[in-house]
Amino acid sequence: MATRERGLRGEGGRGRGLSSERCPGRAGGGACAVGGAAMAGSSEEGLYSRQLYVLGGGARRLAGAAVLVSGLRGTGAQVAAALVLAGTGRVVLHDRGVACTADRGQQFLLGESDVGQNRAEASQRALAELNPRVTVAAHTGELSEAFLASFQVVVLTESPLEEQLHVGDFCHDQGIYFIVADTKGLAGQLFCDFGECFIVNDPAEGDPEHAAVQHISQGNPGVVTCMGTEDNHTHLFCDGDLVTFSGVEGMTELNGQDPIPVRVLDGFRLEIGDTSSFSPYRCGGLVSQVRLPEVHSYEPLRQALEEPKIQVANPEELLRSRSLHAAFRALHAFRKEQGHLPRPRAPADAERVLELAQSLGAQQGPLDEDIVRAFASVSAGDLCPVAAVVGAMAAQEVLKAITGKFLPLDQWLYFDALECLALEGAARVTEKDCAPRGSRYDGQIAVFGAAFQEQLGHQKYLVVGAGAIGCELLKNFAMMGMAAGQGGNLTITDMDTVALSNLHRQLLYRSADISKPKSAVAAAAMRRMNPDVRVTAHQNQVGPATELLYGDDFFQRLDGVASALDTLEARAYLESRCLRCRTPLLDSGTEGPRGNVLVMVPPLTKPLEPAGTARDGTFPLCTLRYFPRTIQHTLQWARDEFEGLFQLPAEHVNRFMEDPTFLEQLPAGKALEVLEQVQSSLRERPRDWRDCVRWARRRWQSRYHDAIAQLLHNFPPEHETSPGVPFWAGDRSCPHPLTFNPENDNDIHVNFITAASNLRAENYGITPADWLTSKRIAGRIVPAIITTTAAVAGLACLEIYKLVWACRDLSCYRNSNLSLSDCLLLRIQPLPPPTYWYGGREWSCWDRLEMQAVGTDGQEMTVQEVLDWLQRTHGWTVTTLLRGHTVLYDREEDEETRAQQRAQRLSENLEDAGQPPQRELELYYVCEGEDAEAEDARPPLLCFLP
């Protein structure tokens, strides 16, 4: 899943199936799926729009839900913050403990003045600021059954096993959804019990699949020939998918049938049921996937603890997860026996946990003893990144319980980053190194030691992007103490300003920050979380235009770069800069409930693949103008219509009025077209609202009646391309003109595009789209949700620990792929860099030739001295030497020219060519005896000028 594209498709309708009512005895969630988009067009839509594209119609149930979050240390804070930002109606915080200094290393809701205060009450004040639409309350008493009965969902974090069992029994009996989320050191566990009859209304992400019908045979079984809704693409159905048909002409018996299963023959053919008695197929039609609700059953915690169903990304992880299951149980037993958690890096305590795990986990099979020991040795630690990952995943399970969207966890999940302990520096840490210091970082020191914490403070990092992922990264950095020491610095750059739609998933911003620069607001929020952090805010793009500011010297001084960008082009540029300067890069991305983290560590890992070209949503003009088949086609047509009517003419008129010479800057053909457009706009401009109405009515008649009538005049419904071959068949749907109805009209922007698209869809018999779906498709909006961004940022920060250790062991690094829709997390070792042979030896793609280009006279080298250096150092005879497109030396020139070339200094003529002064030059060379394959297998030559 290491894809870099963004753009998950949104919600679609459901077919007939199971009852949408709740199962008896269940309280609240998992209820019926609600068609259409929640809160569309309301004042809430602007805030939650990107989340709505992830959660669909079930999101409207969030506002009426009540959730209890017990335990307000790092994991509980992450759960609660995600639920408040997502718009959960009532979130109650429970904690009977008081905040201590060490809590501030992973509990981002606490300020310095909150130390000594009840954690729930202190957190309530901070959470209430995040979303005024959510009621946030604190509870500091016992978890009585009467109190628990008022919630739909109960989440326990930092809870003793006895409490988990008691609350779990009660919730299971009362139909309350129950979740346990716990983190200890470098590991975490997650458990879900959604009762004996939980209905998942829509288990999958994205829209149901569709395909255009080209032919359907009469037979048993019948065979449907079809193609994907994108031109020249295959269908995307799978064996067993349920489908319905619409718009079929001829074999009309299929239209409106109950969902039927399909068998996939190939990329263009599907088998369906018996069609032998149906009318012959003539033309047209759409085959659409139908998703039916699913019923799932869960065991209570008491039973699931003994007979665990553990979800893993692949079978190889099962032994590790079973060992962690036993280790967490043993940890509860150790704490009950000793009255405290195992002391950090204390071998005797770790061995005792192993003994307890062996006694508890015999029936589950063998244990990985090294995993249990490693887990126990740092279990007293608290790490913000681990809390972010587990807390975000737990919050997504809460959202599943309430909305009925996506498959809940079945039933246990274990996560760990214990590979961090295999680092050379981490392996030498002692019990003394990890002893508490009375510091806010004691939880992190318990895992990595005090010297590592000091090293974290010295880090110099660039964070590019302060949006959703950027906010979560910066929050984690503040908790970790990144750049909080002498010489450390974080540079944040983002050109954007805070918008309303940012607030539901970008933790550092509030409504008062709208229209302010994101980077400046984010930097100020970081300082409030940790006043020691040294952070600098920029509002610049990182690109070719800013290379004077973010040049090679800048990148080479950095310890690393964290990318939180949302365009493929910007990410590709940043990757190329880090590759050139050999700067470590963490690249993170999300798409709805999916996310990934890619790590690039010179010279250990393979460089990140160049980002592909993003699909721009365009279609062939003939499809848009005459032969649309899907709502995507009509929406693109409507978007073009809007831009052609209201955007481009206005822009051209304004530019012409301000500067008539701008036409001279356009190509000749384009200039004439724009001038005619300006003339038309000025001549036909309306003088009052009556003119606007008359214009709109004429436009409607032209587009939705006259143009269609003309098309049908040219190609009547019965028209044949050749005898027996109908013109309106396959991917061509026969349209019909519309009759104007004044009771059917919308206005402005998305309303215009939605109305225009749906009218066009009616012309061609295409199912229309609602306002919110139209906005997503036409606006090419990326679905996004706070849970995914928080989890991805946590995974990225775990890799930063390894970079701070200056780890040179590839096996310790991880690329991560996350899917919260089905609660799967895959972490794999990055690939090593490719190698190649040149000049008689093996080179890595990270290798380069570096030379201090200082001549014998103390000045910068001449070309001859460079040629001599290559001959002396590598034994290569250079035949051609270039700097960019400038030829510095060519052996094929005459002797006089070669002599002049050899005498030149490297940077001569740079200023004449209009290039700025440079201290580092990259030269291109060709050597004698090279074969044809050497063209792309040559280490670059970097010359450092005096």
XYZ file of C-alpha atoms in Angstrom, residues 281-603:
323
model
C -30.401 -7.297 -25.071
C -30.420 -4.201 -27.276
C -28.191 -1.521 -25.749
C -27.225 0.560 -22.726
C -27.220 -0.171 -19.037
C -25.109 0.078 -15.924
C -24.159 -2.796 -13.617
C -23.633 -1.647 -10.020
C -22.215 -3.334 -6.932
C -24.531 -3.586 -3.924
C -23.200 -3.774 -0.389
C -25.491 -5.426 2.097
C -25.240 -4.947 5.855
C -23.369 -7.639 7.788
C -24.046 -9.025 11.264
C -21.042 -9.656 13.528
C -20.796 -11.262 16.952
C -18.222 -10.641 19.691
C -17.225 -12.433 22.871
C -16.982 -10.634 26.216
C -13.507 -9.745 27.485
C -13.487 -12.461 30.137
C -13.862 -15.181 27.507
C -11.800 -13.430 24.813
C -8.882 -13.129 27.233
C -8.629 -16.919 27.511
C -9.473 -17.723 23.883
C -8.189 -14.699 22.007
C -8.996 -13.954 18.382
C -6.013 -11.838 17.372
C -6.059 -9.855 14.133
C -2.751 -9.736 12.263
C -1.688 -8.356 8.902
C 0.033 -11.633 7.976
C 0.389 -15.082 9.594
C 4.062 -14.506 10.433
C 3.008 -11.947 13.064
C 0.764 -14.318 15.012
C 3.479 -15.711 17.322
C 4.650 -12.188 18.137
C 1.101 -11.016 18.881
C 0.327 -14.072 21.019
C 3.518 -13.426 22.991
C 2.451 -9.824 23.560
C -1.016 -11.003 24.628
C 0.593 -13.166 27.306
C 3.039 -10.374 28.193
C 0.269 -7.832 28.851
C -1.553 -10.355 31.066
C 1.678 -11.082 32.893
C 2.247 -7.367 33.374
C -1.105 -7.044 35.133
C -0.121 -9.969 37.369
C 3.319 -8.472 38.084
C 1.797 -5.132 39.039
C -0.683 -6.810 41.365
C 2.115 -8.866 42.921
C 4.761 -6.142 43.242
C 2.639 -2.996 43.453
C 4.488 -1.341 40.552
C 5.513 -1.891 36.949
C 8.864 -3.548 36.149
C 11.777 -1.188 36.656
C 13.247 0.044 33.366
C 16.070 -2.188 32.102
C 15.980 -4.306 35.274
C 16.751 -7.907 34.185
C 15.289 -9.497 37.321
C 11.924 -7.792 36.832
C 11.854 -8.750 33.153
C 12.558 -12.377 34.023
C 9.711 -12.385 36.542
C 7.304 -11.080 33.876
C 8.480 -13.875 31.579
C 7.806 -16.481 34.291
C 4.296 -15.127 34.763
C 3.699 -15.082 31.012
C 4.797 -18.703 30.745
C 2.399 -19.716 33.484
C -0.504 -17.798 31.913
C 0.043 -18.504 28.246
C 0.725 -22.256 28.067
C -2.569 -23.048 26.314
C -1.860 -20.463 23.603
C 1.254 -22.210 22.332
C 4.942 -21.225 22.476
C 6.130 -17.792 23.547
C 8.792 -15.654 21.963
C 10.772 -15.137 25.160
C 12.890 -12.330 23.710
C 9.751 -10.365 22.881
C 8.385 -10.782 26.408
C 11.695 -9.721 27.998
C 12.077 -6.718 25.712
C 8.485 -5.663 26.349
C 8.850 -5.965 30.110
C 12.181 -4.126 30.233
C 10.645 -0.863 28.967
C 7.005 -1.335 30.004
C 7.279 1.453 32.586
C 7.924 3.918 29.774
C 5.418 6.242 28.109
C 5.956 7.318 24.523
C 3.832 9.869 22.728
C 4.147 8.174 19.294
C 2.923 4.825 20.615
C 0.004 6.517 22.384
C -0.814 8.334 19.127
C -0.969 5.106 17.114
C -2.990 3.041 19.586
C -5.212 5.941 20.661
C -6.060 6.834 17.064
C -6.910 3.239 16.229
C -9.110 2.997 19.314
C -10.908 6.219 18.369
C -11.631 4.796 14.910
C -13.226 1.751 16.560
C -15.468 4.109 18.537
C -16.523 5.774 15.293
C -17.277 2.357 13.785
C -19.462 1.502 16.781
C -21.477 4.684 16.396
C -21.746 4.941 12.608
C -21.859 1.296 11.515
C -19.249 2.168 8.880
C -16.286 -0.209 8.313
C -15.487 -3.561 9.893
C -14.708 -3.433 13.633
C -11.656 -5.130 15.075
C -12.197 -8.870 15.691
C -11.233 -8.762 18.618
C -7.589 -8.219 19.675
C -4.817 -6.253 18.009
C -1.237 -5.888 19.239
C 1.228 -3.279 18.077
C 4.875 -2.845 18.964
C 8.028 -1.057 17.877
C 10.407 -3.194 19.919
C 12.835 -3.132 17.019
C 13.895 0.223 18.487
C 15.654 -1.689 21.278
C 17.879 -3.467 18.771
C 19.601 -0.188 17.886
C 23.270 -0.149 18.798
C 22.891 2.806 21.165
C 19.646 1.575 22.719
C 21.072 -1.885 23.426
C 23.753 -0.412 25.727
C 21.334 1.572 27.909
C 21.389 0.554 31.569
C 18.965 0.692 34.461
C 20.806 3.739 35.788
C 20.503 5.534 32.450
C 16.718 5.074 32.540
C 16.093 6.120 36.160
C 13.550 8.960 36.672
C 14.960 12.526 36.715
C 11.814 14.385 37.755
C 11.598 15.536 34.137
C 8.646 15.829 31.799
C 10.530 13.325 29.631
C 10.839 10.597 32.298
C 8.491 8.316 30.329
C 10.773 8.549 27.295
C 13.950 8.326 29.374
C 12.591 5.058 30.840
C 12.828 3.573 27.336
C 15.874 5.222 25.771
C 17.871 6.804 28.599
C 18.871 10.345 29.520
C 21.672 10.715 26.953
C 19.253 9.988 24.148
C 16.860 12.623 25.482
C 19.655 15.170 25.327
C 20.391 14.153 21.754
C 16.729 14.690 20.838
C 17.048 18.261 22.036
C 19.911 18.947 19.604
C 17.973 17.913 16.483
C 17.557 20.214 13.487
C 14.523 19.284 11.403
C 12.487 20.786 8.593
C 8.733 20.089 8.615
C 7.151 20.895 5.259
C 3.409 21.300 5.631
C 1.390 22.265 8.702
C -1.901 20.663 7.736
C -3.461 17.556 9.244
C -0.359 15.346 9.339
C 1.872 18.335 10.043
C -0.142 19.284 13.138
C 0.112 15.766 14.531
C 3.851 15.588 13.838
C 4.443 18.910 15.571
C 2.331 17.886 18.564
C 4.427 14.732 18.909
C 7.676 16.666 18.487
C 6.686 18.999 21.320
C 5.930 16.044 23.598
C 9.149 14.231 22.651
C 11.328 17.296 23.253
C 12.564 17.491 19.668
C 14.763 20.598 19.286
C 14.151 21.571 22.904
C 17.842 21.796 23.730
C 20.859 23.914 22.923
C 21.491 24.056 19.191
C 18.212 22.404 18.231
C 15.744 23.932 15.792
C 12.524 23.036 14.016
C 11.681 24.941 10.858
C 8.021 24.767 9.840
C 6.957 26.089 6.467
C 3.474 26.228 4.963
C 2.014 28.776 2.548
C -1.582 28.118 3.610
C -3.851 29.822 6.114
C -6.252 28.195 8.561
C -9.720 27.439 7.135
C -12.965 26.291 8.745
C -12.740 22.784 7.259
C -9.309 22.328 8.917
C -10.682 22.461 12.446
C -12.140 18.946 12.651
C -8.804 17.237 12.023
C -5.972 19.752 12.554
C -5.363 19.708 16.280
C -3.358 22.911 16.671
C -5.956 25.313 15.250
C -9.062 26.971 16.708
C -11.846 29.036 15.162
C -10.081 32.252 16.212
C -7.128 31.224 14.003
C -9.114 31.154 10.750
C -7.307 33.111 7.996
C -4.045 33.229 9.978
C -0.852 31.588 8.610
C -0.803 27.930 9.574
C 2.910 27.775 10.275
C 2.845 30.731 12.672
C -0.196 29.409 14.552
C 1.294 25.911 14.734
C 4.614 27.231 16.058
C 2.815 29.203 18.774
C 0.790 26.111 19.746
C 3.991 24.075 20.015
C 5.525 26.648 22.342
C 2.464 26.460 24.584
C 2.793 22.679 24.732
C 6.538 22.850 25.385
C 8.108 26.284 25.932
C 11.603 24.825 25.462
C 11.058 23.866 21.826
C 13.055 26.071 19.448
C 10.794 26.530 16.428
C 10.870 28.900 13.456
C 7.824 29.489 11.232
C 8.042 30.228 7.505
C 5.299 30.840 4.935
C 7.307 29.651 1.935
C 6.931 26.961 -0.652
C 9.845 24.542 -0.833
C 10.551 24.471 -4.540
C 12.826 25.718 -7.307
C 11.801 29.330 -6.638
C 13.078 29.208 -3.041
C 16.377 27.396 -3.546
C 18.293 30.494 -2.458
C 16.622 30.077 0.948
C 16.411 26.266 1.052
C 19.589 25.421 -0.805
C 22.049 22.577 -0.454
C 23.725 24.169 2.561
C 20.364 24.405 4.331
C 19.453 20.757 3.684
C 22.902 19.463 4.544
C 22.779 21.120 7.967
C 19.544 19.271 8.813
C 19.310 16.031 10.753
C 16.172 15.166 8.823
C 13.086 16.319 6.934
C 9.462 15.405 7.667
C 7.172 15.735 4.656
C 3.510 16.477 5.316
C 2.658 17.681 1.814
C -0.554 17.051 -0.100
C 0.582 17.302 -3.729
C 2.601 14.772 -5.672
C 4.691 17.419 -7.378
C 5.775 19.062 -4.125
C 6.610 15.697 -2.560
C 8.646 14.644 -5.592
C 10.663 17.871 -5.443
C 11.360 17.480 -1.722
C 12.475 13.899 -2.243
C 14.870 14.987 -4.982
C 16.411 17.633 -2.704
C 16.906 15.143 0.120
C 18.357 12.615 -2.298
C 20.851 15.155 -3.636
C 21.887 16.369 -0.177
C 21.729 12.907 1.424
C 19.326 14.130 4.075
C 17.024 11.596 5.832
C 13.381 12.003 4.833
C 10.132 10.766 6.361
C 7.276 10.939 3.886
C 3.725 10.515 5.223
C 0.400 10.442 3.440
C -3.248 9.629 4.074
C -6.307 8.839 2.002
C -9.452 8.541 4.094
C -8.902 5.632 6.522
C -5.648 4.604 4.846
C -2.180 5.973 5.427
C 1.469 5.224 4.946
C 4.908 6.263 6.112
C 7.988 5.842 3.928
C 11.463 6.317 5.333
C 14.483 7.296 3.241
C 17.794 6.926 5.091
C 20.998 7.614 3.184
C 22.838 5.437 2.404
